[in-house]
XYZ file of C-alpha atoms in Angstrom:
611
model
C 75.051 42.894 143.852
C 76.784 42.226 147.037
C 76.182 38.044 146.746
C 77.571 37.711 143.173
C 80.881 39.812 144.166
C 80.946 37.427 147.253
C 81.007 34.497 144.590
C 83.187 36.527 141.712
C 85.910 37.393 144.733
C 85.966 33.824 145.737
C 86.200 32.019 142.624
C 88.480 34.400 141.080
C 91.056 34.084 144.251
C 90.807 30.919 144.624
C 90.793 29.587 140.969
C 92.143 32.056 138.306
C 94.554 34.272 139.937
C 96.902 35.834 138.564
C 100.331 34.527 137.699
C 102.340 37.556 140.295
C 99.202 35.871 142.889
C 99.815 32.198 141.989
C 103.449 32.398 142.921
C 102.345 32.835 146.527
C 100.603 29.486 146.853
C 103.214 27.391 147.202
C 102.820 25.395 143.923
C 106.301 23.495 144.057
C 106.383 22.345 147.683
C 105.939 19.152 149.776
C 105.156 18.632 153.771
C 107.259 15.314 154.115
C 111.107 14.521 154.575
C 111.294 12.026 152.646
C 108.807 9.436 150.653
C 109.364 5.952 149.563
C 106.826 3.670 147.965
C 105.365 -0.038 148.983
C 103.798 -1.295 146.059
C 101.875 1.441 144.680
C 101.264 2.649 148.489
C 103.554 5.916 149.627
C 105.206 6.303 153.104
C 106.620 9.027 154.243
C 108.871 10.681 156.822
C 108.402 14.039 158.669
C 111.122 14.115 161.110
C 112.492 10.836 162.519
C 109.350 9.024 161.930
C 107.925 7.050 159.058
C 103.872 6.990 158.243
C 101.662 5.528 155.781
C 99.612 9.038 154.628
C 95.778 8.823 154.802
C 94.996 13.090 154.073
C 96.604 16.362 153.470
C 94.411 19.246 154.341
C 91.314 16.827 154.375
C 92.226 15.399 151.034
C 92.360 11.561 151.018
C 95.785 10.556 149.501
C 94.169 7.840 147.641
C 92.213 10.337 145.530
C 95.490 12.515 145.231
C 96.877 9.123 143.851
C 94.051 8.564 141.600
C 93.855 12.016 140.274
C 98.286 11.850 139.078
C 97.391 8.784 137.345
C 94.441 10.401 135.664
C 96.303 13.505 135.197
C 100.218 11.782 134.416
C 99.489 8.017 133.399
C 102.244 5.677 134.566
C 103.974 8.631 136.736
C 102.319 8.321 140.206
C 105.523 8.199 142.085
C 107.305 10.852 140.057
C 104.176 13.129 140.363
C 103.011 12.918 143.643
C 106.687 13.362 144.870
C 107.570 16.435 142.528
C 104.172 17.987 141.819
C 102.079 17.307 144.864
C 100.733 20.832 144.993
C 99.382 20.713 141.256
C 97.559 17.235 142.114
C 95.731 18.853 144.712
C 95.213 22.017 142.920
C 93.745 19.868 140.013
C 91.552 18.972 142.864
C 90.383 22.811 143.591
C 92.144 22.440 146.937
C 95.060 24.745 147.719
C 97.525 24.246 150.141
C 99.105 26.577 152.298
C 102.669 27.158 153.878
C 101.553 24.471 156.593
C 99.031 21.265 156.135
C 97.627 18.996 158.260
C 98.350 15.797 157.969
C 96.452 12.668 159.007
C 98.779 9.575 159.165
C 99.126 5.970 160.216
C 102.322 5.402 162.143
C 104.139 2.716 160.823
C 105.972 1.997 163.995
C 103.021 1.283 166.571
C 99.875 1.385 163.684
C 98.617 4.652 165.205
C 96.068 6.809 163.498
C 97.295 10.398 164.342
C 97.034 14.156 163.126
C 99.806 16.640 162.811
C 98.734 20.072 162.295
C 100.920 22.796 161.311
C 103.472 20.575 159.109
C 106.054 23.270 156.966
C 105.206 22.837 152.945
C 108.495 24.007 152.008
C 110.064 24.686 148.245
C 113.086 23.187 149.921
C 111.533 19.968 150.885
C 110.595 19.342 147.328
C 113.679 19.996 145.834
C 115.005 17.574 148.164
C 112.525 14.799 147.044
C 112.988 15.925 143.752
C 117.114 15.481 144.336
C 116.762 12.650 145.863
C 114.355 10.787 143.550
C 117.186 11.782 140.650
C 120.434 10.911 142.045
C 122.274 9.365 139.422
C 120.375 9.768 136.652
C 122.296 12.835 135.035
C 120.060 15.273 137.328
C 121.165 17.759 139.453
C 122.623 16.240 142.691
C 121.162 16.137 145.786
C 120.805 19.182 148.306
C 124.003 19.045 150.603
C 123.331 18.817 154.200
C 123.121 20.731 156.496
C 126.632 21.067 158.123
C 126.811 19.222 162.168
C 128.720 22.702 163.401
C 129.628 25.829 162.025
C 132.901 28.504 162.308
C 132.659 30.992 164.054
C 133.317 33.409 161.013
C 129.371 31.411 159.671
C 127.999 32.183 162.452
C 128.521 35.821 162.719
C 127.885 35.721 158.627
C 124.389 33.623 159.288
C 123.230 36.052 161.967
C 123.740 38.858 159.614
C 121.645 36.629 157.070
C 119.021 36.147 159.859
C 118.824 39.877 160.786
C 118.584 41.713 157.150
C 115.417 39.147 156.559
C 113.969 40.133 159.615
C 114.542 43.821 158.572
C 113.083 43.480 155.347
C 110.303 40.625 155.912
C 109.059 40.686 159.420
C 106.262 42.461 160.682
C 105.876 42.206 164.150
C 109.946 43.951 164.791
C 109.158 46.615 166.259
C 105.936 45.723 168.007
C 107.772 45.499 171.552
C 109.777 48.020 171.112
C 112.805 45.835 171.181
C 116.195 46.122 169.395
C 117.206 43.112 167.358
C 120.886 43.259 167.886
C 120.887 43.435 171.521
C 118.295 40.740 172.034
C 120.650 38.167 169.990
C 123.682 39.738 171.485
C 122.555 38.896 174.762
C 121.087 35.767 174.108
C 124.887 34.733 172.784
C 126.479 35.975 175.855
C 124.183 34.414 178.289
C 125.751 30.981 176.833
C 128.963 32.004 175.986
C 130.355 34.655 178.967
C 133.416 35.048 176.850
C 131.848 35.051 173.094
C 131.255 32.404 170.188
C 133.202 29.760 170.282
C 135.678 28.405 167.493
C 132.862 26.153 166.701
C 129.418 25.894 167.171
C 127.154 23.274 166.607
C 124.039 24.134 164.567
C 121.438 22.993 166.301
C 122.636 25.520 168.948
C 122.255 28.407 166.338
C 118.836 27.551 165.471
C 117.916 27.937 169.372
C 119.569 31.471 170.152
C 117.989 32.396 166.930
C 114.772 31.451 168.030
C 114.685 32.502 171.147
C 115.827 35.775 170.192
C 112.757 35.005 167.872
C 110.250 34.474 170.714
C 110.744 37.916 172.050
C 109.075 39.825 169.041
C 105.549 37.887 170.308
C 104.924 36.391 166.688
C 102.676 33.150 167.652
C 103.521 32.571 164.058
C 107.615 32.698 164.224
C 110.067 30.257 164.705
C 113.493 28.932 163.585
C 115.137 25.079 162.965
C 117.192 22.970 162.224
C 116.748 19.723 161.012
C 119.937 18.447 162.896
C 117.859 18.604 166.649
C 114.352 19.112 167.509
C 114.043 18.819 170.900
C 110.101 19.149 171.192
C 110.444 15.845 168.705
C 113.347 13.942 170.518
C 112.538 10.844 172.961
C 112.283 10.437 175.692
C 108.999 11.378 176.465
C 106.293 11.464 179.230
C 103.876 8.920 178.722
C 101.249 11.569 179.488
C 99.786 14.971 178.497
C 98.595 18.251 180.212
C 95.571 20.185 179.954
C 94.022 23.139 181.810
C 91.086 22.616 184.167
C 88.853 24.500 186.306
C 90.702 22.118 189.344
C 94.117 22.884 188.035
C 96.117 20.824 185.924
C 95.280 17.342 184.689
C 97.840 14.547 183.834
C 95.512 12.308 181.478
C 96.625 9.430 179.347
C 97.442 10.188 175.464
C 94.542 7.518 174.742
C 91.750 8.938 176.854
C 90.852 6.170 178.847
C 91.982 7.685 181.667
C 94.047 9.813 184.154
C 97.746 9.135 184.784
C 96.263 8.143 188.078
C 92.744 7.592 188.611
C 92.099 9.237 192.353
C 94.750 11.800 191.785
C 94.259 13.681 188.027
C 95.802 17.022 189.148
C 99.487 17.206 188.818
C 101.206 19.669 190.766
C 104.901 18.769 190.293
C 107.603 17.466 187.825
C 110.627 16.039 188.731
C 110.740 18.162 191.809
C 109.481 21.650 189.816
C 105.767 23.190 190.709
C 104.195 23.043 187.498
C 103.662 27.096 187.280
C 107.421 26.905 187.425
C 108.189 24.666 184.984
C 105.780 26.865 182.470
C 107.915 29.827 183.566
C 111.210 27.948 182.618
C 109.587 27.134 179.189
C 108.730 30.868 178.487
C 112.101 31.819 176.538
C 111.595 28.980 173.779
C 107.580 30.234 173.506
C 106.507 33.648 171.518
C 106.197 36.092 174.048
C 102.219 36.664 173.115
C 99.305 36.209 175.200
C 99.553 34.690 179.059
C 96.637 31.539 177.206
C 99.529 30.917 174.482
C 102.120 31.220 176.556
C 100.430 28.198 178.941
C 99.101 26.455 176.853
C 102.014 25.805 174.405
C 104.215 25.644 177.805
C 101.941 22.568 178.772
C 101.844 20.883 175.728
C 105.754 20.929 175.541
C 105.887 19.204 178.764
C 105.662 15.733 176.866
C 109.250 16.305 175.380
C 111.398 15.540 178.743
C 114.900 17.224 177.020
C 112.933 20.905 177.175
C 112.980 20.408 180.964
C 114.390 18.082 182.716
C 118.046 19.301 184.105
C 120.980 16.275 183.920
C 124.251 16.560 184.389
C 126.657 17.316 181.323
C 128.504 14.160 179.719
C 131.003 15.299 176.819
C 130.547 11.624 175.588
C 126.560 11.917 175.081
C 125.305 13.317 172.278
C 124.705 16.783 172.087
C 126.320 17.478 175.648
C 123.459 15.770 177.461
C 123.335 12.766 179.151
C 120.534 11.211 177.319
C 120.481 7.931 179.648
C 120.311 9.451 182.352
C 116.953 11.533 180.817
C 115.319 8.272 180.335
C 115.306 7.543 184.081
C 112.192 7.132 185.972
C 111.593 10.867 187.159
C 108.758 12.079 189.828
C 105.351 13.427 189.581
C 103.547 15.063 192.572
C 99.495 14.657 192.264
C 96.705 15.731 194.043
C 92.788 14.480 194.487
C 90.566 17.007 192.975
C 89.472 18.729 196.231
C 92.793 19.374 196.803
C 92.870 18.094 200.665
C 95.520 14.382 199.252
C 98.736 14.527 197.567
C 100.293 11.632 196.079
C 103.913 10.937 194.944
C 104.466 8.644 191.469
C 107.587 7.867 189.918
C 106.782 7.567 186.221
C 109.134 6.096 183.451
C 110.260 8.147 180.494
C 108.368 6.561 176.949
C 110.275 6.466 173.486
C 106.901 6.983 171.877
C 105.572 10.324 171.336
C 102.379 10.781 173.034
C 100.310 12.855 170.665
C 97.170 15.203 171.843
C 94.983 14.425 168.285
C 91.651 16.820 167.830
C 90.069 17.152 171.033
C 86.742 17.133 171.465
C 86.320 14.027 169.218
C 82.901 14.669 168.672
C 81.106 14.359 165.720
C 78.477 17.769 164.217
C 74.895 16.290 164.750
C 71.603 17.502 166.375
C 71.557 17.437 170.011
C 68.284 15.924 171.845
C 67.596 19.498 173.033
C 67.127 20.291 169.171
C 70.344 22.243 169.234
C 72.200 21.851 166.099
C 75.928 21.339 167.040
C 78.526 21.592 164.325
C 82.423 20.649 165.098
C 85.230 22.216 163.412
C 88.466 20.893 164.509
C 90.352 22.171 161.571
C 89.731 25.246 159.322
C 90.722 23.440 156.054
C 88.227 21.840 152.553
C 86.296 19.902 155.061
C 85.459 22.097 157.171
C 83.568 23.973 154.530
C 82.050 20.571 153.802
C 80.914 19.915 156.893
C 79.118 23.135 157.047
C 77.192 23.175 154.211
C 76.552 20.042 154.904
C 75.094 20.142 158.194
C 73.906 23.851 157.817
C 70.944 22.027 155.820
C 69.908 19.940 158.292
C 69.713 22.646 161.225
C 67.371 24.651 159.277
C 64.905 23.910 162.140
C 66.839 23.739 164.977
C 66.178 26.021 168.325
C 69.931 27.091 168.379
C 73.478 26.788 167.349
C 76.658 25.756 169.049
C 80.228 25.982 166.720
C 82.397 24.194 168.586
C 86.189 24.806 167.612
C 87.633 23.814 170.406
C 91.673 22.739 169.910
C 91.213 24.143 166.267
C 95.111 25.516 165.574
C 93.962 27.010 162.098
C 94.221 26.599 158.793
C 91.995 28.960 155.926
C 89.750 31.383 156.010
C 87.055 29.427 153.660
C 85.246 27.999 156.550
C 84.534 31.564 157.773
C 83.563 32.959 154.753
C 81.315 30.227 154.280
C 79.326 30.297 157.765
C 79.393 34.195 157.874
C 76.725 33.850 154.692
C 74.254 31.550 156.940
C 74.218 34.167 159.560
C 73.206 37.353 157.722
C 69.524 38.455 156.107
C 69.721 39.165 152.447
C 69.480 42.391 153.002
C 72.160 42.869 155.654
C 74.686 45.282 155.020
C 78.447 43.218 155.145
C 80.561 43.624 157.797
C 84.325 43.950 158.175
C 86.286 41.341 160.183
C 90.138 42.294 159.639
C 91.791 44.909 158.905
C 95.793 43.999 157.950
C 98.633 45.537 156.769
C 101.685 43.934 155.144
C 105.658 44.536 155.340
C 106.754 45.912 151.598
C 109.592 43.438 151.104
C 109.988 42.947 147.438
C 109.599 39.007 148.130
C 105.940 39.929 148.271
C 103.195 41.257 145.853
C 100.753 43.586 145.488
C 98.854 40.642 146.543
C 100.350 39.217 149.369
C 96.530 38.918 151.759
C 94.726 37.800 148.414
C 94.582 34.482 149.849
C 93.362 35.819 152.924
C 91.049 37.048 151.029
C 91.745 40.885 151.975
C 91.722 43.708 149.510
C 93.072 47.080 149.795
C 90.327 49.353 151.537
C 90.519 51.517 148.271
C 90.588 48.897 145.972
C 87.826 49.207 142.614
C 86.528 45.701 143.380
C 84.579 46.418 146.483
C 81.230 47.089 145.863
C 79.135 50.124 146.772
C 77.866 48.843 150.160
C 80.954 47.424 150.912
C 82.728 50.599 150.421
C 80.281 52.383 152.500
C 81.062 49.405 155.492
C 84.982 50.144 155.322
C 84.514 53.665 155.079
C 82.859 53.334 158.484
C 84.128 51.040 159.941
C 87.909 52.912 158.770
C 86.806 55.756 161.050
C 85.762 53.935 163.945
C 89.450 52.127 163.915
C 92.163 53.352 165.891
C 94.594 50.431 165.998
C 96.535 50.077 169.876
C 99.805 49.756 167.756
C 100.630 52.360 164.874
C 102.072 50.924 161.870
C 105.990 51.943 161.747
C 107.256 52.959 157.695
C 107.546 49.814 155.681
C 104.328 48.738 155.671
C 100.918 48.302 152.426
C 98.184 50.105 153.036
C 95.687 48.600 154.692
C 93.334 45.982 153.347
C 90.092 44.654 154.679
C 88.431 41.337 155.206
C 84.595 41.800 154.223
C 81.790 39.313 154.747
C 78.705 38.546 153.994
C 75.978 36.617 151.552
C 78.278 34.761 149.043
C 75.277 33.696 146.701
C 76.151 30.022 147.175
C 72.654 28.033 146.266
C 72.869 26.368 149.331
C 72.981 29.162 151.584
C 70.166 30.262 153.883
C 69.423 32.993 156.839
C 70.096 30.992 159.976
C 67.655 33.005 162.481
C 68.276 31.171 165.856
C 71.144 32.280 168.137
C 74.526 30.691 167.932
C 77.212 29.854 170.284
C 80.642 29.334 169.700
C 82.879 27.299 172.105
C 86.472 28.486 172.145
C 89.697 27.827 173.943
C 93.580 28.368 174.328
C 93.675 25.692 171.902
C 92.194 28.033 168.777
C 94.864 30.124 166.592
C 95.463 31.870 163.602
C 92.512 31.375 161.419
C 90.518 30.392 164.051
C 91.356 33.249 165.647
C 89.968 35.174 162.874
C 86.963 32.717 162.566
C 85.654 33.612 165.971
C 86.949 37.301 165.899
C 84.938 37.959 163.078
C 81.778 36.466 164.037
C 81.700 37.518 167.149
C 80.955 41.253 165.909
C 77.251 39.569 165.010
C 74.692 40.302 167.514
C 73.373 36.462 167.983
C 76.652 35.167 168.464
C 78.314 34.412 171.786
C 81.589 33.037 172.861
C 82.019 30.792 175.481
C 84.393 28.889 177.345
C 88.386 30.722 177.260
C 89.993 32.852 175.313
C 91.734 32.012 172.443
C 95.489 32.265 172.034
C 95.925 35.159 169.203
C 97.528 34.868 165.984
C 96.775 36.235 162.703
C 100.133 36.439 160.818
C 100.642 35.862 157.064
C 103.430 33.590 157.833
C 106.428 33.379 155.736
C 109.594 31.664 155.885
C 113.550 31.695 154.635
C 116.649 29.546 155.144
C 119.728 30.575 156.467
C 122.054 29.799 153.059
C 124.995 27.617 154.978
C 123.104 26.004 158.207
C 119.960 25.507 156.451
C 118.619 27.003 159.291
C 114.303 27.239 158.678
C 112.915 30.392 160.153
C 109.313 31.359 159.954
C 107.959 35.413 160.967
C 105.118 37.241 160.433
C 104.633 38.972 157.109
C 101.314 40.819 158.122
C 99.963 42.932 161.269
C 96.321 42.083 161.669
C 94.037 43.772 164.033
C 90.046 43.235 164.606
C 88.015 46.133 163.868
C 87.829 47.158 167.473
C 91.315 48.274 166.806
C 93.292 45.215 169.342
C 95.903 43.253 167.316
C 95.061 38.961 166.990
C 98.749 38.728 168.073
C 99.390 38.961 171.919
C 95.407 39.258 173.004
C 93.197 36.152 171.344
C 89.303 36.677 171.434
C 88.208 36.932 174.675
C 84.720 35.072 175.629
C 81.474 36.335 176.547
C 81.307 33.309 179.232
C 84.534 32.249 180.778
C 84.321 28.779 181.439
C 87.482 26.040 182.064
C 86.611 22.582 181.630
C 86.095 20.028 183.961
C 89.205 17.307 184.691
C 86.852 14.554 183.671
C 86.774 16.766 179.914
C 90.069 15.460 178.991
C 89.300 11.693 179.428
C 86.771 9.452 176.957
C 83.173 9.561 178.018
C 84.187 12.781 180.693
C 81.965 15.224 181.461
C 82.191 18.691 179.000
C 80.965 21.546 181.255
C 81.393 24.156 178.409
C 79.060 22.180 175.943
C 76.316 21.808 179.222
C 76.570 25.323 179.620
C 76.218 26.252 176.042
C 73.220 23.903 176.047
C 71.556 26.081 179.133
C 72.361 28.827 177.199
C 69.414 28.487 174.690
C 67.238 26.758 177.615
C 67.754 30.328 179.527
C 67.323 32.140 176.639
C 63.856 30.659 175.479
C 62.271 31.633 179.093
């Protein structure tokens, strides 16, 4: 009974929901800026940069092609410009509010991935506006406006704050007061108040980092006018977090940014740990791995740091020059005992951190099945069920998702049924509650695939599992008014024919690199009594993120919709998944062909546990 309401619940959720539940996939929206066509070839711009589009969530864009001219003969471009979302659902995949994107950059010929790309209604009306101009259609979206009056200012914030009121659930998680947090993030700019005029690009950063108080790894806000994290100049290397300290490798792999010296203990002048610290007010205020770790990555976009002197003729107030000057790195051997001094030129090309490990799932020699999920997305579930067949036999499991920032819960539901007898009872892996805005539903977490606890479509056993598990969960944060009641996340046997009791123990490798539904992914296995985690902890989000404009800026703001908590009662948000085995990576892990301590050790692992 259990396996066919696994299968019912997923089918039903995924494929015939309901119309008030199909407005909250995002059927009219679009990830990219701007498309124009080559031949019968799209490109596309997100940002200020032009690609040639080889996937969205997994989904080769030649098949998305193939299936609008099945679906709309001789209206490709139209099509996949205006109704991307219905091509792919046509293709049983669903997007969410964010895709991945794979892409060829037109610029250099770079194969890249962007994770986390907005798929925004107002994106598509913008193609859509854009694609009609002239043609008796309505006109194009305006702009958004350079600066704004003081009087739209005030009148935006007031937007800003009455969405937060109604829509965001993490407001009062801190115990902060939105007013004075805004308040005094205008006055530590502006000593003697707003300005006449205010550029909008400098309203979309007081707004978010009056944002990045709340601790929502989810929440941000915008404008398309100035990105700094996506404005050149930029280092031509990237930062990650080793057991030695920090390592300055090259964005292709082949190498440190100097081979004897890989740790980097100052920029331009700043000890790294400082620099992090100086980064903290534009970075959710959520868990000290998130915090780092998105502090790090940042690094690469010089304008978030580096301090220049003020040119009114420069754009934006900044003396962009004088950023793309040759700036100075301190490094240091890995023992520690030699420094070394480098003066490093700014790049105009993005450096880009792609999915790290690049390994492929396979059987190790050690008869260890390993199975890599960068992404939680279509083929992730592919590659499961895919390799989950050949590892039958194998001594042992290692899920690695290292660097995995998220994506659906699928892949999760879809492993959980390998790793449970027939005869197990389910187990709950979420429980969530959302804000009661009337811009959501009655079933806002169906597509995380959560049902109210007292909902008639749980079966008997699973009743009896939230029942139980309901008593045993005492949440660290109590719910203020305003929010659902609380649903559940249940797993188990789905019924799929391919699915199988995997006996052997698994091991899943994790660090500050895994989020939202990864997050979940491991949180939610980990309550099995085979599985361990090791390596570092994750960086905690589980969210139900949601976004709004501001109606005259066109300021973009995303918040959480939904407070999740594991079973154990701790909230995703501000805490991650801790590890069983806390392991940092060697230097040498960031680098081609470098040595990946975490894997060895997971390999031991089954070695130890066979004696």
């Amino acid at each position: 009974m259990t396996r066919l309401f696994f299968s019912v619940l997923l089918f039903s959720l995924l494929f015939h929901s309901s119309p008030l539940e199909a407005q909250k996939y995002p059927q009219k929206a679009s990830p990219f800026d701007e498309i124009r066509w080559k031949g019968d070839q799209p490109e596309v711009r997100i940002d200020d940069t032009w690609y040639s589009p080889l996937s969205v969530d997994g989904v080769e864009v030649g098949k998305i092609i193939e299936t609008c001219e099945k679906r709309w003969r001789g209206q490709v471009e139209k099509r996949f410009t205006e109704d991307l979302m219905e091509a792919l659902s046509l293709m049983n995949h669903r997007c969410g509010d964010t895709v991945t994107l794979r892409l060829k950059n037109l610029e250099n010929g770079k194969v890249g991935v962007l994770k986390d790309v907005p798929n925004t209604s107002d994106k598509r009306r913008k193609l859509r506006n854009d694609r009609n101009q002239g043609s008796g259609s309505p006109s194009p979206l305006r702009k958004a406006p350079a600066e704004l009056t003081r009087d739209q200012v005030l009148s935006e914030i007031e937007f800003f704050k009455a969405a937060l009121r109604d829509q965001f659930a993490y407001l009062h998680l801190k115990g902060i007061d939105l007013d004075p947090t805004i308040d005094a993030e205008i006055r530590s700019r502006f000593s003697t108040g707003l300005p006449e005029k205010l550029p909008t690009f400098e309203l979309a950063t007081i707004l978010h980092k009056g944002l990045m108080c709340f601790g929502d790894g989810h929440a941000g806000a915008r404008s398309d006018l100035y990105q700094p994290d996506r404005e050149a100049p930029y280092t031509p290397f990237l930062l990650g977090e080793s057991e030695a300290g920090v390592v300055a490798f090259l964005p292709n792999r082949r190498g440190f940014l100097d081979p004897k010296y890989p740790i980097i203990l100052e920029i331009d002048g700043t000890p790294i740990d400082a620099v992090v610290k100086k980064l903290a007010p534009l970075i959710a205020d959520g868990s000290p791995q998130l915090k780092k770790n998105r502090a790090l990555r940042s690094m690469r976009s010089i304008a978030l740091w580096r301090v220049v002197e003020e040119n009114p003729q420069s754009q934006r107030g900044f003396d962009i020059e004088a950023m793309k000057r040759p700036f100075a790195v301190k490094l240091s051997s890995l023992d520690g005992k030699n420094t070394k001094d480098l003066s490093v030129t700014p790049t105009q090309q993005r450096p880009t951190y792609g999915e790290w490990p690049a390994n492929n799932s396979r059987i190790l020699s050690e008869n260890v099945g390993y199975l890599r999920i960068p992404q939680m997305n279509g083929a992730a579930v592919s590659e499961i069920r895919r390799w989950m067949d050949r590892f039958k036999k194998t001594r042992g499991l290692i899920v690695d998702v290292r660097g995995n920032g998220g994506g659906s819960r699928e892949a999760l539901i879809t492993l959980a049924g390998y790793l449970v007898t027939d005869d197990s009872e389910p187990w709950v892996g979420n429980f969530a509650a959302y804000r009661t805005s009337k811009k959501f539903s009655e079933s806002h977490l169906a597509r995380r695939f959560m049902l109210p606890v007292d909902s008639p479509r749980w079966t008997q056993d699973q009743r009896k599992v939230i029942k139980r598990s309901m008593k045993n969960f005492n949440p660290e944060w109590e719910l203020p008014k305003g929010f659902s009641s609380w649903h559940a996340l249940v797993l188990g046997k789905t019924g799929h024919e391919d699915e199988y009791t995997y006996k052997s123990p698994v091991v899943m490798l994790s660090d500050a690199g895994c989020f939202s539904a990864t997050d979940i992914f491991l949180g939610a296995l980990e309550i099995l009594p085979q599985v361990t985690l090791i390596g570092s902890a994750s960086s905690g989000g589980s969210a139900r993120s949601q976004g709004f404009s501001l109606p005259v800026s066109l300021i973009e703001v995303r918040c959480a919709s939904m407070a999740s908590f594991r079973p154990n009662g701790k909230l995703y948000d501000g805490n991650g998944i801790e590890v069983d085995e806390q392991i940092l990576p060697a230097a040498e892990f960031y680098t081609r062909d470098g040595e990946d301590r975490v894997l060895k050790n997971a390999i031991q692992h089954f070695k130890e546990s066979k004696r």
